[in-house]
Amino acid sequence: MKSKLKLVVSFITVISAFVLVLTSCSVSFTNTRLIQKNYSVNVTINLPADVLNASKSGNALPYSFSNKQISNVQITVLQSGSVVETKSATQLGNFTFNLAPGTYTFDVKTYFKDGNQDKLFFYGSSTSTIDAQNTNIIIDTRLASGTIHLNVLPTDTTFFTEHATVTLQKLNGTAVQFTQVVGKSSGNLTVEVYPGIWQVSTEGILTSQTNSNDKRYSKVQQSKLVFVDVSEDEQIVEKLLVPSESDIGNLLYVNTADVHDGDTFKVGTQSYRLIGIDAPEVQTGSKPRGEYADESTEFLKNFVSSGNGYVRVINKGTDSYGRYLVYLLNNTGEKLYPEESLKNGLSRPLLYQENVDARFTPRIVNAYKLAYQNRKGIFFKYESAQIVEQSTQDKDSYVGKIVWLKGQVTNVLRDSNGKYTLTLDDGWATVELRKEEYDYFVAPFDMYSLNNKLVKFYGELWPGDTSGTYKILLRASFEIVVLN
């Protein structure tokens, strides 16, 4: 009996000792976790470049951001989106936090006093992993945005602003740092911008209060310079002049089914011929069916459709066929059709001195040059177009096509109207250049200098004035290449 009792007591003693060892181990492990080392983290705040540069240069101009007095600095430390600690001060300095190892986000907001109100001056954020090798945090900051409130109004109260667009260009001296464009379907625009000097340009669509189809494009001619301060609202009222019909043309409804080609359409029984361009013919007549005829015709239809059938025309009289000669603009008067067609390479310029208009002719001239520079439309194959010369077989198959007409210039003639005619290889082909195209696209080049030269000319090949001959109507100097 005594032996059994001793055995039980011994067993209990062993178990107790084992439990004591386990408890000791658990306490030791727990204490190891509790005494994990924290780090003293130093946080430095960098001033925004605009403030720092002004301070260094001693710039105390009214629009300098360095003259604002800091009223409060607040730093918030977050981990996984939860706030760990927040500190604040009344001036910039180094901030110290006691943090355990881990990844933290440091947010800083600095305020200035405006009357009785604290306003955000500048702010910044930095995310970093804290460990023994990384205990110094630097936060770069930027100025708080300002706000431009722009109210765009028509000068004529019988119109309202249907859509307004403002182009903002940030200036650094006289250089543009970047451009921001904001549009809205009303005259009220609110834009947050970085503080500084901005150049503000405004444009919009103004619509008649009594005729919803009467829409007119307007743009402020003189841009405004606006200083936008930190956390400030700038209120701007911009007045857009309602253009007159004498400037942008009378409203006209055109059915796209009545578009004949890229430069002609009908309204009822009346034909309209568009000034400034010569589009490829869609059917053979006095001229051959031209390359790009379908594309040019479709382009005019789309131009009409863009205004739901409404366009604007400025009438300059009639031609010998009884057609109205008109400048064509889109329904708002913003876009000039000859300019759009030419810069896409879907027509060629055709100017008559009696219809030259200082508002439109320079745009027409520049558009054709752009088509050449960008190799659009008829200039797409400028480097690869078929060369047609006297020895070329089946020349008729190239009639109506854009080609290079190549030959020896054997005669240069200028008639009393100023039109040049150049004869190639004693007569199988000619090149014609009207006075207006010479004046606007070729001058001061000396056409007589081409005599006895091997030259190629770029353009649409037409039948000549006599059977078996061919010609090109030249339009610009870049359609001439001298080969010797």
mmCIF file with all atom_site columns, C-alpha atoms in Angstrom, residues 33-131:
data_model
loop_
_atom_site.group_PDB
_atom_site.id
_atom_site.type_symbol
_atom_site.label_atom_id
_atom_site.label_alt_id
_atom_site.label_comp_id
_atom_site.label_asym_id
_atom_site.label_entity_id
_atom_site.label_seq_id
_atom_site.pdbx_PDB_ins_code
_atom_site.Cartn_x
_atom_site.Cartn_y
_atom_site.Cartn_z
_atom_site.occupancy
_atom_site.B_iso_or_equiv
_atom_site.pdbx_formal_charge
_atom_site.auth_seq_id
_atom_site.auth_comp_id
_atom_site.auth_asym_id
_atom_site.auth_atom_id
_atom_site.pdbx_PDB_model_num
ATOM 1  C CA . ARG A 1 33  ? 6.861   39.542 -28.211 1.00 0.00 ? 33  ARG A CA 1
ATOM 2  C CA . LEU A 1 34  ? 6.022   42.320 -25.774 1.00 0.00 ? 34  LEU A CA 1
ATOM 3  C CA . ILE A 1 35  ? 9.509   43.785 -25.764 1.00 0.00 ? 35  ILE A CA 1
ATOM 4  C CA . GLN A 1 36  ? 9.801   43.990 -29.603 1.00 0.00 ? 36  GLN A CA 1
ATOM 5  C CA . LYS A 1 37  ? 12.043  47.007 -30.404 1.00 0.00 ? 37  LYS A CA 1
ATOM 6  C CA . ASN A 1 38  ? 10.464  50.296 -31.610 1.00 0.00 ? 38  ASN A CA 1
ATOM 7  C CA . TYR A 1 39  ? 12.337  52.846 -33.705 1.00 0.00 ? 39  TYR A CA 1
ATOM 8  C CA . SER A 1 40  ? 12.603  56.598 -33.367 1.00 0.00 ? 40  SER A CA 1
ATOM 9  C CA . VAL A 1 41  ? 11.447  57.839 -36.786 1.00 0.00 ? 41  VAL A CA 1
ATOM 10 C CA . ASN A 1 42  ? 12.404  61.347 -37.913 1.00 0.00 ? 42  ASN A CA 1
ATOM 11 C CA . VAL A 1 43  ? 10.075  63.055 -40.456 1.00 0.00 ? 43  VAL A CA 1
ATOM 12 C CA . THR A 1 44  ? 11.259  66.022 -42.561 1.00 0.00 ? 44  THR A CA 1
ATOM 13 C CA . ILE A 1 45  ? 8.877   68.108 -44.682 1.00 0.00 ? 45  ILE A CA 1
ATOM 14 C CA . ASN A 1 46  ? 10.148  69.634 -47.928 1.00 0.00 ? 46  ASN A CA 1
ATOM 15 C CA . LEU A 1 47  ? 8.624   72.954 -48.974 1.00 0.00 ? 47  LEU A CA 1
ATOM 16 C CA . PRO A 1 48  ? 6.887   73.081 -52.388 1.00 0.00 ? 48  PRO A CA 1
ATOM 17 C CA . ALA A 1 49  ? 9.290   74.199 -55.114 1.00 0.00 ? 49  ALA A CA 1
ATOM 18 C CA . ASP A 1 50  ? 7.265   77.374 -55.733 1.00 0.00 ? 50  ASP A CA 1
ATOM 19 C CA . VAL A 1 51  ? 7.705   78.446 -52.096 1.00 0.00 ? 51  VAL A CA 1
ATOM 20 C CA . LEU A 1 52  ? 11.313  77.298 -51.787 1.00 0.00 ? 52  LEU A CA 1
ATOM 21 C CA . ASN A 1 53  ? 12.493  79.050 -54.972 1.00 0.00 ? 53  ASN A CA 1
ATOM 22 C CA . ALA A 1 54  ? 10.762  82.286 -54.027 1.00 0.00 ? 54  ALA A CA 1
ATOM 23 C CA . SER A 1 55  ? 12.277  82.178 -50.525 1.00 0.00 ? 55  SER A CA 1
ATOM 24 C CA . LYS A 1 56  ? 15.776  81.615 -51.895 1.00 0.00 ? 56  LYS A CA 1
ATOM 25 C CA . SER A 1 57  ? 15.489  84.498 -54.349 1.00 0.00 ? 57  SER A CA 1
ATOM 26 C CA . GLY A 1 58  ? 13.961  86.830 -51.790 1.00 0.00 ? 58  GLY A CA 1
ATOM 27 C CA . ASN A 1 59  ? 10.925  87.260 -54.038 1.00 0.00 ? 59  ASN A CA 1
ATOM 28 C CA . ALA A 1 60  ? 8.281   89.210 -52.162 1.00 0.00 ? 60  ALA A CA 1
ATOM 29 C CA . LEU A 1 61  ? 6.027   90.075 -55.076 1.00 0.00 ? 61  LEU A CA 1
ATOM 30 C CA . PRO A 1 62  ? 2.264   90.086 -54.415 1.00 0.00 ? 62  PRO A CA 1
ATOM 31 C CA . TYR A 1 63  ? 1.886   86.780 -56.233 1.00 0.00 ? 63  TYR A CA 1
ATOM 32 C CA . SER A 1 64  ? 4.734   85.081 -54.323 1.00 0.00 ? 64  SER A CA 1
ATOM 33 C CA . PHE A 1 65  ? 3.584   82.111 -52.242 1.00 0.00 ? 65  PHE A CA 1
ATOM 34 C CA . SER A 1 66  ? 6.469   82.552 -49.802 1.00 0.00 ? 66  SER A CA 1
ATOM 35 C CA . ASN A 1 67  ? 4.791   85.453 -48.002 1.00 0.00 ? 67  ASN A CA 1
ATOM 36 C CA . LYS A 1 68  ? 2.098   83.283 -46.443 1.00 0.00 ? 68  LYS A CA 1
ATOM 37 C CA . GLN A 1 69  ? 2.487   82.578 -42.731 1.00 0.00 ? 69  GLN A CA 1
ATOM 38 C CA . ILE A 1 70  ? 2.037   78.972 -41.613 1.00 0.00 ? 70  ILE A CA 1
ATOM 39 C CA . SER A 1 71  ? -0.569  78.652 -38.844 1.00 0.00 ? 71  SER A CA 1
ATOM 40 C CA . ASN A 1 72  ? -0.718  74.889 -38.392 1.00 0.00 ? 72  ASN A CA 1
ATOM 41 C CA . VAL A 1 73  ? 1.207   71.811 -39.496 1.00 0.00 ? 73  VAL A CA 1
ATOM 42 C CA . GLN A 1 74  ? -0.435  68.421 -39.084 1.00 0.00 ? 74  GLN A CA 1
ATOM 43 C CA . ILE A 1 75  ? 1.162   65.021 -39.666 1.00 0.00 ? 75  ILE A CA 1
ATOM 44 C CA . THR A 1 76  ? -0.880  61.836 -39.522 1.00 0.00 ? 76  THR A CA 1
ATOM 45 C CA . VAL A 1 77  ? 0.706   58.375 -39.425 1.00 0.00 ? 77  VAL A CA 1
ATOM 46 C CA . LEU A 1 78  ? -1.456  55.575 -40.799 1.00 0.00 ? 78  LEU A CA 1
ATOM 47 C CA . GLN A 1 79  ? -1.003  51.831 -41.046 1.00 0.00 ? 79  GLN A CA 1
ATOM 48 C CA . SER A 1 80  ? -3.349  49.762 -43.221 1.00 0.00 ? 80  SER A CA 1
ATOM 49 C CA . GLY A 1 81  ? -5.674  52.767 -43.383 1.00 0.00 ? 81  GLY A CA 1
ATOM 50 C CA . SER A 1 82  ? -5.972  53.194 -39.627 1.00 0.00 ? 82  SER A CA 1
ATOM 51 C CA . VAL A 1 83  ? -4.599  56.213 -37.775 1.00 0.00 ? 83  VAL A CA 1
ATOM 52 C CA . VAL A 1 84  ? -1.610  55.321 -35.581 1.00 0.00 ? 84  VAL A CA 1
ATOM 53 C CA . GLU A 1 85  ? -0.674  58.776 -34.359 1.00 0.00 ? 85  GLU A CA 1
ATOM 54 C CA . THR A 1 86  ? -1.218  62.466 -35.188 1.00 0.00 ? 86  THR A CA 1
ATOM 55 C CA . LYS A 1 87  ? 1.029   65.400 -34.313 1.00 0.00 ? 87  LYS A CA 1
ATOM 56 C CA . SER A 1 88  ? 0.628   69.104 -34.994 1.00 0.00 ? 88  SER A CA 1
ATOM 57 C CA . ALA A 1 89  ? 2.701   72.270 -34.610 1.00 0.00 ? 89  ALA A CA 1
ATOM 58 C CA . THR A 1 90  ? 2.485   75.953 -35.463 1.00 0.00 ? 90  THR A CA 1
ATOM 59 C CA . GLN A 1 91  ? 5.612   75.949 -37.608 1.00 0.00 ? 91  GLN A CA 1
ATOM 60 C CA . LEU A 1 92  ? 7.654   73.648 -39.788 1.00 0.00 ? 92  LEU A CA 1
ATOM 61 C CA . GLY A 1 93  ? 10.280  71.489 -38.144 1.00 0.00 ? 93  GLY A CA 1
ATOM 62 C CA . ASN A 1 94  ? 11.309  67.882 -37.747 1.00 0.00 ? 94  ASN A CA 1
ATOM 63 C CA . PHE A 1 95  ? 8.735   65.520 -36.273 1.00 0.00 ? 95  PHE A CA 1
ATOM 64 C CA . THR A 1 96  ? 9.661   62.367 -34.353 1.00 0.00 ? 96  THR A CA 1
ATOM 65 C CA . PHE A 1 97  ? 7.513   59.254 -33.950 1.00 0.00 ? 97  PHE A CA 1
ATOM 66 C CA . ASN A 1 98  ? 8.173   56.071 -31.926 1.00 0.00 ? 98  ASN A CA 1
ATOM 67 C CA . LEU A 1 99  ? 7.079   53.271 -34.271 1.00 0.00 ? 99  LEU A CA 1
ATOM 68 C CA . ALA A 1 100 ? 7.339   49.513 -34.416 1.00 0.00 ? 100 ALA A CA 1
ATOM 69 C CA . PRO A 1 101 ? 8.712   47.948 -37.605 1.00 0.00 ? 101 PRO A CA 1
ATOM 70 C CA . GLY A 1 102 ? 6.190   47.948 -40.449 1.00 0.00 ? 102 GLY A CA 1
ATOM 71 C CA . THR A 1 103 ? 4.837   49.885 -43.411 1.00 0.00 ? 103 THR A CA 1
ATOM 72 C CA . TYR A 1 104 ? 3.315   53.303 -42.728 1.00 0.00 ? 104 TYR A CA 1
ATOM 73 C CA . THR A 1 105 ? 1.862   56.220 -44.651 1.00 0.00 ? 105 THR A CA 1
ATOM 74 C CA . PHE A 1 106 ? 2.827   59.713 -43.494 1.00 0.00 ? 106 PHE A CA 1
ATOM 75 C CA . ASP A 1 107 ? 0.339   62.438 -44.515 1.00 0.00 ? 107 ASP A CA 1
ATOM 76 C CA . VAL A 1 108 ? 1.153   66.113 -43.985 1.00 0.00 ? 108 VAL A CA 1
ATOM 77 C CA . LYS A 1 109 ? -1.172  69.109 -44.283 1.00 0.00 ? 109 LYS A CA 1
ATOM 78 C CA . THR A 1 110 ? 0.001   72.644 -43.716 1.00 0.00 ? 110 THR A CA 1
ATOM 79 C CA . TYR A 1 111 ? -2.380  75.563 -43.222 1.00 0.00 ? 111 TYR A CA 1
ATOM 80 C CA . PHE A 1 112 ? -2.150  79.356 -43.347 1.00 0.00 ? 112 PHE A CA 1
ATOM 81 C CA . LYS A 1 113 ? -4.338  81.918 -41.646 1.00 0.00 ? 113 LYS A CA 1
ATOM 82 C CA . ASP A 1 114 ? -6.756  83.890 -43.832 1.00 0.00 ? 114 ASP A CA 1
ATOM 83 C CA . GLY A 1 115 ? -8.660  86.190 -41.503 1.00 0.00 ? 115 GLY A CA 1
ATOM 84 C CA . ASN A 1 116 ? -10.213 83.916 -38.924 1.00 0.00 ? 116 ASN A CA 1
ATOM 85 C CA . GLN A 1 117 ? -10.041 80.884 -41.166 1.00 0.00 ? 117 GLN A CA 1
ATOM 86 C CA . ASP A 1 118 ? -7.317  78.269 -41.605 1.00 0.00 ? 118 ASP A CA 1
ATOM 87 C CA . LYS A 1 119 ? -6.850  77.372 -45.272 1.00 0.00 ? 119 LYS A CA 1
ATOM 88 C CA . LEU A 1 120 ? -4.834  74.546 -46.756 1.00 0.00 ? 120 LEU A CA 1
ATOM 89 C CA . PHE A 1 121 ? -1.414  75.825 -47.856 1.00 0.00 ? 121 PHE A CA 1
ATOM 90 C CA . PHE A 1 122 ? 0.417   72.728 -49.048 1.00 0.00 ? 122 PHE A CA 1
ATOM 91 C CA . TYR A 1 123 ? 0.269   68.991 -48.521 1.00 0.00 ? 123 TYR A CA 1
ATOM 92 C CA . GLY A 1 124 ? 2.088   65.746 -49.256 1.00 0.00 ? 124 GLY A CA 1
ATOM 93 C CA . SER A 1 125 ? 2.298   62.044 -48.513 1.00 0.00 ? 125 SER A CA 1
ATOM 94 C CA . SER A 1 126 ? 4.913   59.328 -48.292 1.00 0.00 ? 126 SER A CA 1
ATOM 95 C CA . THR A 1 127 ? 4.634   55.570 -47.730 1.00 0.00 ? 127 THR A CA 1
ATOM 96 C CA . SER A 1 128 ? 7.634   53.765 -46.328 1.00 0.00 ? 128 SER A CA 1
ATOM 97 C CA . THR A 1 129 ? 8.672   50.588 -44.496 1.00 0.00 ? 129 THR A CA 1
ATOM 98 C CA . ILE A 1 130 ? 10.252  51.292 -41.111 1.00 0.00 ? 130 ILE A CA 1
ATOM 99 C CA . ASP A 1 131 ? 13.142  49.064 -39.987 1.00 0.00 ? 131 ASP A CA 1
#
